[in-house]
Amino acid sequence: MPTSDIVLHEEDFRAIRDLIQKLRQEANARVICLVDRNGQQIACVGDSDALDMVALASLAAGNVAATDSLARLIGEKDFSTLYHEGEKDNLHLSMIGGRVILVVIFDERSSLGLVRLRVKKYGSELAAALEKMQQKTVKAKSGKASSSPFTEITDEDIDSLFGN
Amino acid sequence: MTFINYAAREINCKIVYYGPGLGGKTTNLKWIFGKSNPTTRGKLISLATETDRTLFFDFLPLDLGTIRGFKTRFHLYTVPGQVFYDASRKLILKGVDGVVFVADSQAARMEANLESLKNLQSNLRDQGYELAKIPYVLQINKRDTATAVPVEEMKRQMGVKGEPVFEAVAQNGTGVFDTLKAIARMVLIELRKTA
């Protein structure tokens, strides 16, 4: 089945952002980002101004997708976490609830052990928040379509995007 | 898989450029990158081999403007065209909202075009999509080549469902933005239907 659309509402965004903010503090991480498996950034906290987060999201998703395929090639279901160690900064990627990637960027102020521990602690809470978001999306699709502003998009709206 | 972000007031859609190797998929993205306002586009990411052949994908995020108060951002991807990178192509089709098929007009590449089209249909099916049901545009590229197959013949052989067809010379930008506009429009119309 193709993956369904994601609809992120303000209150879900705040709940998710608060969770990853707590995780960032407890893990002493530089940046934490939640990315959809298809490469869309959902939420991000920390010192991310110097980073191209759109590119990071896309590459993280590509990385996880390629590694999952490698896992299946050797008979594993998936590799639930990936770790890339750099000279200063390190990258920890883990799957949350099967469809979202939690990206943690940390430096010498933290450690892999601490990051792993805290990711585990917050993983289930994040999965629950994401599940809630998903259920809202499904509910909205099955009957309350008129609540979406996009049902009202006109041809003129689309034309205006292209300046003609 | 459209991502509607009410918090950031953004709609994100994914468009994949598909087609045979050396057909001009990356050239399309490079042209779009080169001609777009730097404030509306992100970095062009190319995961390529040492000889500049696409290894995994090219990626270009592009803001088209605001619609109903939502910033519309298109994520443009290319797949590696070479036959043996099929596993990578499948991955890139995940979550796709619209596909542009970049066909090579040279007579000697017709077989490769048809093989790639068949491969697209099969890889989409593996991801749970049907080409007949998703926004799809055919671009017939390299119209300036000496052995270019006539347009009508290309349409006859490559047409799938009466999709919009654009003649292009991606090297000099001919047809590149027309193709992009057409697929973006189709994706937004689809969004209106399914939102």
Tab-separated table of C-alpha atoms in Angstrom:
chain	number	residue	atom	x	y	z
A	1	MET	CA	0.000	0.000	0.000
A	2	PRO	CA	1.238	3.506	-0.649
A	3	THR	CA	1.898	5.519	2.475
A	4	SER	CA	-0.988	7.800	3.338
A	5	ASP	CA	-0.753	11.567	3.509
A	6	ILE	CA	0.442	13.212	6.678
A	7	VAL	CA	-1.500	16.091	8.141
A	8	LEU	CA	0.268	17.886	10.960
A	9	HIS	CA	-1.938	20.130	13.090
A	10	GLU	CA	-0.670	22.855	15.376
A	11	GLU	CA	-1.463	21.021	18.626
A	12	ASP	CA	0.202	17.795	17.455
A	13	PHE	CA	3.201	19.763	16.286
A	14	ARG	CA	3.511	21.420	19.703
A	15	ALA	CA	3.193	18.083	21.529
A	16	ILE	CA	5.840	16.486	19.319
A	17	ARG	CA	8.146	19.478	19.529
A	18	ASP	CA	7.868	19.549	23.339
A	19	LEU	CA	8.795	15.878	23.497
A	20	ILE	CA	11.862	16.202	21.288
A	21	GLN	CA	12.848	19.354	23.170
A	22	LYS	CA	12.846	17.378	26.440
A	23	LEU	CA	14.769	14.608	24.741
A	24	ARG	CA	17.320	17.119	23.468
A	25	GLN	CA	17.888	18.495	26.952
A	26	GLU	CA	18.175	15.099	28.608
A	27	ALA	CA	20.408	13.697	25.885
A	28	ASN	CA	22.523	16.849	25.754
A	29	ALA	CA	22.130	16.816	21.982
A	30	ARG	CA	22.827	19.663	19.554
A	31	VAL	CA	19.894	19.110	17.226
A	32	ILE	CA	16.973	16.725	17.153
A	33	CYS	CA	14.774	16.347	14.165
A	34	LEU	CA	11.797	14.156	13.272
A	35	VAL	CA	11.621	13.195	9.631
A	36	ASP	CA	9.027	11.216	7.745
A	37	ARG	CA	10.335	8.052	6.026
A	38	ASN	CA	9.783	9.816	2.712
A	39	GLY	CA	12.072	12.687	3.625
A	40	GLN	CA	9.681	15.362	4.887
A	41	GLN	CA	10.748	17.224	7.998
A	42	ILE	CA	8.083	17.112	10.730
A	43	ALA	CA	9.697	18.983	13.610
A	44	CYS	CA	13.134	20.128	14.621
A	45	VAL	CA	14.662	21.604	17.782
A	46	GLY	CA	18.094	22.871	18.719
A	47	ASP	CA	20.910	24.627	17.019
A	48	SER	CA	19.727	23.960	13.464
A	49	ASP	CA	20.160	27.397	11.854
A	50	ALA	CA	23.528	26.522	10.393
A	51	LEU	CA	22.214	23.290	8.907
A	52	ASP	CA	20.224	22.748	5.731
A	53	MET	CA	17.449	20.783	7.411
A	54	VAL	CA	15.483	20.132	4.203
A	55	ALA	CA	18.501	18.428	2.647
A	56	LEU	CA	19.268	16.654	5.908
A	57	ALA	CA	15.724	15.247	6.050
A	58	SER	CA	15.886	13.967	2.486
A	59	LEU	CA	19.321	12.393	2.917
A	60	ALA	CA	18.408	10.816	6.270
A	61	ALA	CA	15.358	9.216	4.644
A	62	GLY	CA	17.489	7.997	1.724
A	63	ASN	CA	20.032	6.606	4.139
A	64	VAL	CA	17.420	4.717	6.170
A	65	ALA	CA	15.693	3.419	3.030
A	66	ALA	CA	18.963	2.113	1.585
A	67	THR	CA	19.969	0.524	4.885
A	68	ASP	CA	16.575	-1.155	5.268
A	69	SER	CA	17.001	-2.711	1.846
A	70	LEU	CA	20.459	-3.916	2.866
A	71	ALA	CA	18.936	-5.436	6.009
A	72	ARG	CA	16.380	-7.353	3.991
A	73	LEU	CA	19.102	-8.596	1.652
A	74	ILE	CA	20.820	-10.319	4.553
A	75	GLY	CA	17.567	-11.635	6.006
A	76	GLU	CA	16.926	-8.954	8.659
A	77	LYS	CA	13.620	-7.099	8.886
A	78	ASP	CA	15.355	-3.758	9.261
A	79	PHE	CA	18.130	-2.041	11.179
A	80	SER	CA	16.250	-0.023	13.755
A	81	THR	CA	19.113	2.355	14.525
A	82	LEU	CA	21.999	3.797	12.534
A	83	TYR	CA	24.972	5.593	13.965
A	84	HIS	CA	27.494	7.728	12.081
A	85	GLU	CA	30.517	8.901	14.011
A	86	GLY	CA	32.364	12.047	13.016
A	87	GLU	CA	35.357	13.906	14.394
A	88	LYS	CA	33.199	16.441	16.211
A	89	ASP	CA	29.572	15.652	15.527
A	90	ASN	CA	27.776	12.362	15.421
A	91	LEU	CA	24.490	11.302	13.930
A	92	HIS	CA	22.098	8.820	15.518
A	93	LEU	CA	19.094	7.726	13.434
A	94	SER	CA	16.314	5.562	14.801
A	95	MET	CA	12.878	4.476	13.633
A	96	ILE	CA	9.862	5.565	15.651
A	97	GLY	CA	6.581	3.761	15.175
A	98	GLY	CA	7.726	2.253	11.903
A	99	ARG	CA	7.344	5.348	9.754
A	100	VAL	CA	9.193	8.275	11.281
A	101	ILE	CA	12.923	8.758	11.676
A	102	LEU	CA	14.330	10.407	14.789
A	103	VAL	CA	17.581	12.182	13.931
A	104	VAL	CA	19.850	13.130	16.838
A	105	ILE	CA	22.978	15.201	16.209
A	106	PHE	CA	25.329	15.336	19.175
A	107	ASP	CA	28.922	16.262	19.966
A	108	GLU	CA	31.404	15.614	22.770
A	109	ARG	CA	29.033	17.097	25.355
A	110	SER	CA	27.032	13.876	25.084
A	111	SER	CA	27.771	10.227	24.351
A	112	LEU	CA	26.330	7.422	22.267
A	113	GLY	CA	25.287	5.581	25.436
A	114	LEU	CA	23.357	8.561	26.782
A	115	VAL	CA	21.690	9.227	23.415
A	116	ARG	CA	20.623	5.601	23.085
A	117	LEU	CA	19.217	5.556	26.593
A	118	ARG	CA	17.226	8.757	26.173
A	119	VAL	CA	15.984	7.839	22.690
A	120	LYS	CA	14.667	4.615	24.170
A	121	LYS	CA	12.987	6.515	27.000
A	122	TYR	CA	11.172	8.938	24.703
A	123	GLY	CA	10.629	6.561	21.769
A	124	SER	CA	7.311	5.164	22.947
A	125	GLU	CA	5.931	8.583	23.903
A	126	LEU	CA	6.844	9.899	20.490
A	127	ALA	CA	5.321	6.849	18.809
A	128	ALA	CA	2.064	7.495	20.708
A	129	ALA	CA	2.025	11.170	19.688
A	130	LEU	CA	2.648	10.219	16.063
A	131	GLU	CA	-0.056	7.572	16.183
A	132	LYS	CA	-2.493	10.203	17.430
A	133	MET	CA	-1.491	12.450	14.536
A	134	GLN	CA	-1.986	9.584	12.093
A	135	GLN	CA	-5.415	8.750	13.458
A	136	LYS	CA	-6.512	12.352	13.063
A	137	THR	CA	-5.373	12.253	9.441
A	138	VAL	CA	-7.348	9.076	8.777
A	139	LYS	CA	-10.412	10.492	10.539
A	140	ALA	CA	-10.220	13.712	8.554
A	141	LYS	CA	-9.992	11.710	5.334
A	142	SER	CA	-12.991	9.540	6.152
A	143	GLY	CA	-15.770	12.074	6.232
A	144	LYS	CA	-14.623	15.491	7.248
A	145	ALA	CA	-12.942	16.330	4.006
A	146	SER	CA	-14.650	19.691	3.855
A	147	SER	CA	-12.555	20.834	6.830
A	148	SER	CA	-9.478	20.840	4.603
A	149	PRO	CA	-8.715	24.169	2.925
A	150	PHE	CA	-7.485	22.327	-0.154
A	151	THR	CA	-10.873	21.100	-1.288
A	152	GLU	CA	-11.487	24.759	-2.097
A	153	ILE	CA	-8.420	25.253	-4.295
A	154	THR	CA	-9.509	26.840	-7.562
A	155	ASP	CA	-7.835	26.775	-10.961
A	156	GLU	CA	-7.114	30.479	-10.435
A	157	ASP	CA	-5.228	29.679	-7.206
A	158	ILE	CA	-3.074	27.217	-9.116
A	159	ASP	CA	-2.548	29.630	-12.007
A	160	SER	CA	-1.426	32.327	-9.576
A	161	LEU	CA	1.404	30.069	-8.435
A	162	PHE	CA	2.864	30.115	-11.901
A	163	GLY	CA	2.314	33.787	-12.483
A	164	ASN	CA	-0.116	33.393	-15.382
B	1	MET	CA	2.220	11.305	-0.162
B	2	THR	CA	1.445	14.922	0.407
B	3	PHE	CA	2.517	16.343	3.751
B	4	ILE	CA	0.244	19.126	4.980
B	5	ASN	CA	1.858	21.010	7.825
B	6	TYR	CA	-0.667	23.281	9.507
B	7	ALA	CA	1.900	24.375	12.075
B	8	ALA	CA	4.316	25.725	9.463
B	9	ARG	CA	1.490	26.444	6.947
B	10	GLU	CA	3.204	24.325	4.294
B	11	ILE	CA	2.179	21.709	1.756
B	12	ASN	CA	5.006	19.404	0.686
B	13	CYS	CA	4.709	17.248	-2.417
B	14	LYS	CA	7.136	14.809	-3.991
B	15	ILE	CA	7.756	14.645	-7.727
B	16	VAL	CA	10.024	12.020	-9.249
B	17	TYR	CA	11.770	12.339	-12.614
B	18	TYR	CA	12.050	8.848	-14.089
B	19	GLY	CA	13.506	7.537	-17.330
B	20	PRO	CA	16.397	5.746	-19.010
B	21	GLY	CA	20.046	6.486	-18.280
B	22	LEU	CA	21.505	9.652	-19.844
B	23	GLY	CA	18.009	10.794	-20.828
B	24	GLY	CA	18.263	14.203	-19.142
B	25	LYS	CA	16.603	13.819	-15.726
B	26	THR	CA	19.458	15.439	-13.828
B	27	THR	CA	19.768	18.087	-16.567
B	28	ASN	CA	16.115	19.029	-15.946
B	29	LEU	CA	16.819	19.549	-12.250
B	30	LYS	CA	20.033	21.460	-12.927
B	31	TRP	CA	18.177	23.819	-15.252
B	32	ILE	CA	15.401	24.384	-12.710
B	33	PHE	CA	18.024	24.996	-10.038
B	34	GLY	CA	19.922	27.429	-12.238
B	35	LYS	CA	16.872	29.436	-13.231
B	36	SER	CA	15.033	29.542	-9.907
B	37	ASN	CA	15.257	32.402	-7.498
B	38	PRO	CA	17.791	31.441	-4.793
B	39	THR	CA	15.261	32.477	-2.156
B	40	THR	CA	12.734	29.931	-3.379
B	41	ARG	CA	14.952	26.947	-3.856
B	42	GLY	CA	17.141	24.849	-1.610
B	43	LYS	CA	20.406	23.173	-2.436
B	44	LEU	CA	20.621	20.746	-5.323
B	45	ILE	CA	21.857	17.525	-3.753
B	46	SER	CA	23.378	15.043	-6.194
B	47	LEU	CA	24.441	11.618	-5.071
B	48	ALA	CA	26.500	10.815	-8.148
B	49	THR	CA	29.401	8.614	-9.165
B	50	GLU	CA	32.849	10.014	-9.960
B	51	THR	CA	31.787	10.230	-13.584
B	52	ASP	CA	28.704	12.302	-12.721
B	53	ARG	CA	26.199	9.529	-13.260
B	54	THR	CA	23.392	9.514	-10.718
B	55	LEU	CA	24.157	6.887	-8.103
B	56	PHE	CA	21.187	7.200	-5.768
B	57	PHE	CA	19.206	10.381	-6.443
B	58	ASP	CA	19.298	14.114	-7.098
B	59	PHE	CA	17.140	16.229	-4.864
B	60	LEU	CA	15.921	19.801	-5.233
B	61	PRO	CA	13.417	21.460	-2.900
B	62	LEU	CA	11.503	24.245	-4.592
B	63	ASP	CA	8.930	26.706	-3.226
B	64	LEU	CA	6.385	27.601	-5.868
B	65	GLY	CA	4.549	30.241	-3.850
B	66	THR	CA	1.574	30.475	-1.544
B	67	ILE	CA	-1.819	28.948	-2.082
B	68	ARG	CA	-4.657	29.586	0.386
B	69	GLY	CA	-2.073	30.803	2.894
B	70	PHE	CA	0.021	27.653	2.573
B	71	LYS	CA	3.525	27.669	1.180
B	72	THR	CA	3.660	25.013	-1.560
B	73	ARG	CA	6.958	23.218	-1.578
B	74	PHE	CA	7.812	20.634	-4.183
B	75	HIS	CA	10.540	18.104	-3.546
B	76	LEU	CA	11.972	17.121	-6.922
B	77	TYR	CA	13.868	13.851	-7.130
B	78	THR	CA	15.525	12.002	-9.980
B	79	VAL	CA	16.213	8.288	-10.024
B	80	PRO	CA	19.398	6.686	-11.326
B	81	GLY	CA	18.548	5.671	-14.883
B	82	GLN	CA	21.051	2.890	-15.324
B	83	VAL	CA	19.335	-0.500	-15.370
B	84	PHE	CA	21.347	-2.059	-12.541
B	85	TYR	CA	20.296	0.578	-9.988
B	86	ASP	CA	16.761	-0.789	-9.810
B	87	ALA	CA	16.773	-1.262	-6.030
B	88	SER	CA	17.527	2.450	-5.571
B	89	ARG	CA	14.819	3.473	-8.046
B	90	LYS	CA	12.211	1.562	-6.067
B	91	LEU	CA	13.156	3.373	-2.861
B	92	ILE	CA	12.862	6.805	-4.424
B	93	LEU	CA	9.317	6.131	-5.621
B	94	LYS	CA	8.149	5.767	-2.012
B	95	GLY	CA	5.664	8.480	-1.159
B	96	VAL	CA	5.598	9.906	-4.683
B	97	ASP	CA	2.852	12.388	-5.607
B	98	GLY	CA	3.625	12.768	-9.298
B	99	VAL	CA	5.967	11.343	-11.934
B	100	VAL	CA	7.675	12.952	-14.916
B	101	PHE	CA	8.998	10.445	-17.422
B	102	VAL	CA	11.956	11.897	-19.315
B	103	ALA	CA	12.212	9.988	-22.585
B	104	ASP	CA	15.241	10.201	-24.870
B	105	SER	CA	14.132	11.029	-28.429
B	106	GLN	CA	17.106	9.397	-30.157
B	107	ALA	CA	16.022	6.415	-32.233
B	108	ALA	CA	18.708	4.236	-30.690
B	109	ARG	CA	17.239	4.870	-27.212
B	110	MET	CA	13.644	3.842	-27.938
B	111	GLU	CA	14.157	0.385	-26.539
B	112	ALA	CA	15.686	1.849	-23.372
B	113	ASN	CA	12.719	4.230	-23.066
B	114	LEU	CA	10.225	1.409	-23.300
B	115	GLU	CA	12.162	-0.763	-20.882
B	116	SER	CA	12.338	2.085	-18.378
B	117	LEU	CA	8.613	2.792	-18.735
B	118	LYS	CA	7.842	-0.854	-18.049
B	119	ASN	CA	10.191	-0.695	-15.079
B	120	LEU	CA	8.377	2.398	-13.773
B	121	GLN	CA	5.017	0.646	-13.957
B	122	SER	CA	6.333	-2.402	-12.183
B	123	ASN	CA	8.154	-0.427	-9.451
B	124	LEU	CA	5.084	1.714	-8.840
B	125	ARG	CA	2.981	-1.413	-8.452
B	126	ASP	CA	5.492	-2.730	-5.910
B	127	GLN	CA	4.901	0.439	-3.886
B	128	GLY	CA	1.130	0.089	-4.188
B	129	TYR	CA	0.555	2.697	-6.903
B	130	GLU	CA	-0.901	2.459	-10.389
B	131	LEU	CA	0.581	4.672	-13.090
B	132	ALA	CA	-2.935	5.081	-14.483
B	133	LYS	CA	-4.083	6.718	-11.239
B	134	ILE	CA	-1.276	9.091	-10.303
B	135	PRO	CA	-0.336	12.481	-11.811
B	136	TYR	CA	1.947	11.706	-14.749
B	137	VAL	CA	3.595	13.744	-17.492
B	138	LEU	CA	5.709	12.570	-20.428
B	139	GLN	CA	8.620	14.739	-21.502
B	140	ILE	CA	10.239	13.837	-24.799
B	141	ASN	CA	13.700	15.221	-24.451
B	142	LYS	CA	16.604	15.778	-26.844
B	143	ARG	CA	14.366	17.016	-29.645
B	144	ASP	CA	17.430	18.677	-31.176
B	145	THR	CA	19.218	15.425	-31.939
B	146	ALA	CA	19.737	14.265	-35.519
B	147	THR	CA	18.034	10.921	-35.044
B	148	ALA	CA	15.067	12.187	-33.023
B	149	VAL	CA	12.025	9.966	-33.519
B	150	PRO	CA	8.966	11.969	-34.730
B	151	VAL	CA	6.806	13.262	-31.886
B	152	GLU	CA	3.705	11.371	-32.990
B	153	GLU	CA	5.649	8.135	-33.100
B	154	MET	CA	7.074	8.798	-29.614
B	155	LYS	CA	3.570	9.464	-28.317
B	156	ARG	CA	2.251	6.311	-29.940
B	157	GLN	CA	4.930	4.141	-28.432
B	158	MET	CA	5.310	5.833	-25.048
B	159	GLY	CA	1.807	7.111	-24.296
B	160	VAL	CA	0.119	5.466	-21.338
B	161	LYS	CA	-3.129	7.262	-20.612
B	162	GLY	CA	-3.388	10.390	-22.721
B	163	GLU	CA	-0.988	12.186	-20.387
B	164	PRO	CA	0.318	15.684	-21.178
B	165	VAL	CA	3.370	15.463	-23.446
B	166	PHE	CA	6.102	18.096	-23.642
B	167	GLU	CA	8.851	18.370	-26.194
B	168	ALA	CA	12.112	19.402	-24.591
B	169	VAL	CA	15.768	20.147	-24.997
B	170	ALA	CA	16.724	20.119	-21.329
B	171	GLN	CA	20.278	21.279	-22.087
B	172	ASN	CA	18.973	24.714	-23.102
B	173	GLY	CA	15.874	24.658	-20.905
B	174	THR	CA	13.299	24.173	-23.655
B	175	GLY	CA	10.210	22.536	-22.176
B	176	VAL	CA	11.715	22.120	-18.706
B	177	PHE	CA	9.494	24.564	-16.836
B	178	ASP	CA	6.430	23.657	-18.916
B	179	THR	CA	6.889	20.073	-17.761
B	180	LEU	CA	7.338	21.108	-14.141
B	181	LYS	CA	4.305	23.376	-14.190
B	182	ALA	CA	2.158	20.641	-15.714
B	183	ILE	CA	3.057	18.024	-13.121
B	184	ALA	CA	2.781	20.520	-10.242
B	185	ARG	CA	-0.669	21.517	-11.455
B	186	MET	CA	-1.764	17.874	-11.685
B	187	VAL	CA	-0.489	17.156	-8.172
B	188	LEU	CA	-2.370	20.147	-6.758
B	189	ILE	CA	-5.561	19.128	-8.565
B	190	GLU	CA	-5.156	15.645	-7.107
B	191	LEU	CA	-4.722	17.228	-3.680
B	192	ARG	CA	-7.988	19.077	-4.148
B	193	LYS	CA	-9.708	15.773	-4.921
B	194	THR	CA	-8.252	13.867	-2.001
B	195	ALA	CA	-7.831	16.570	0.670
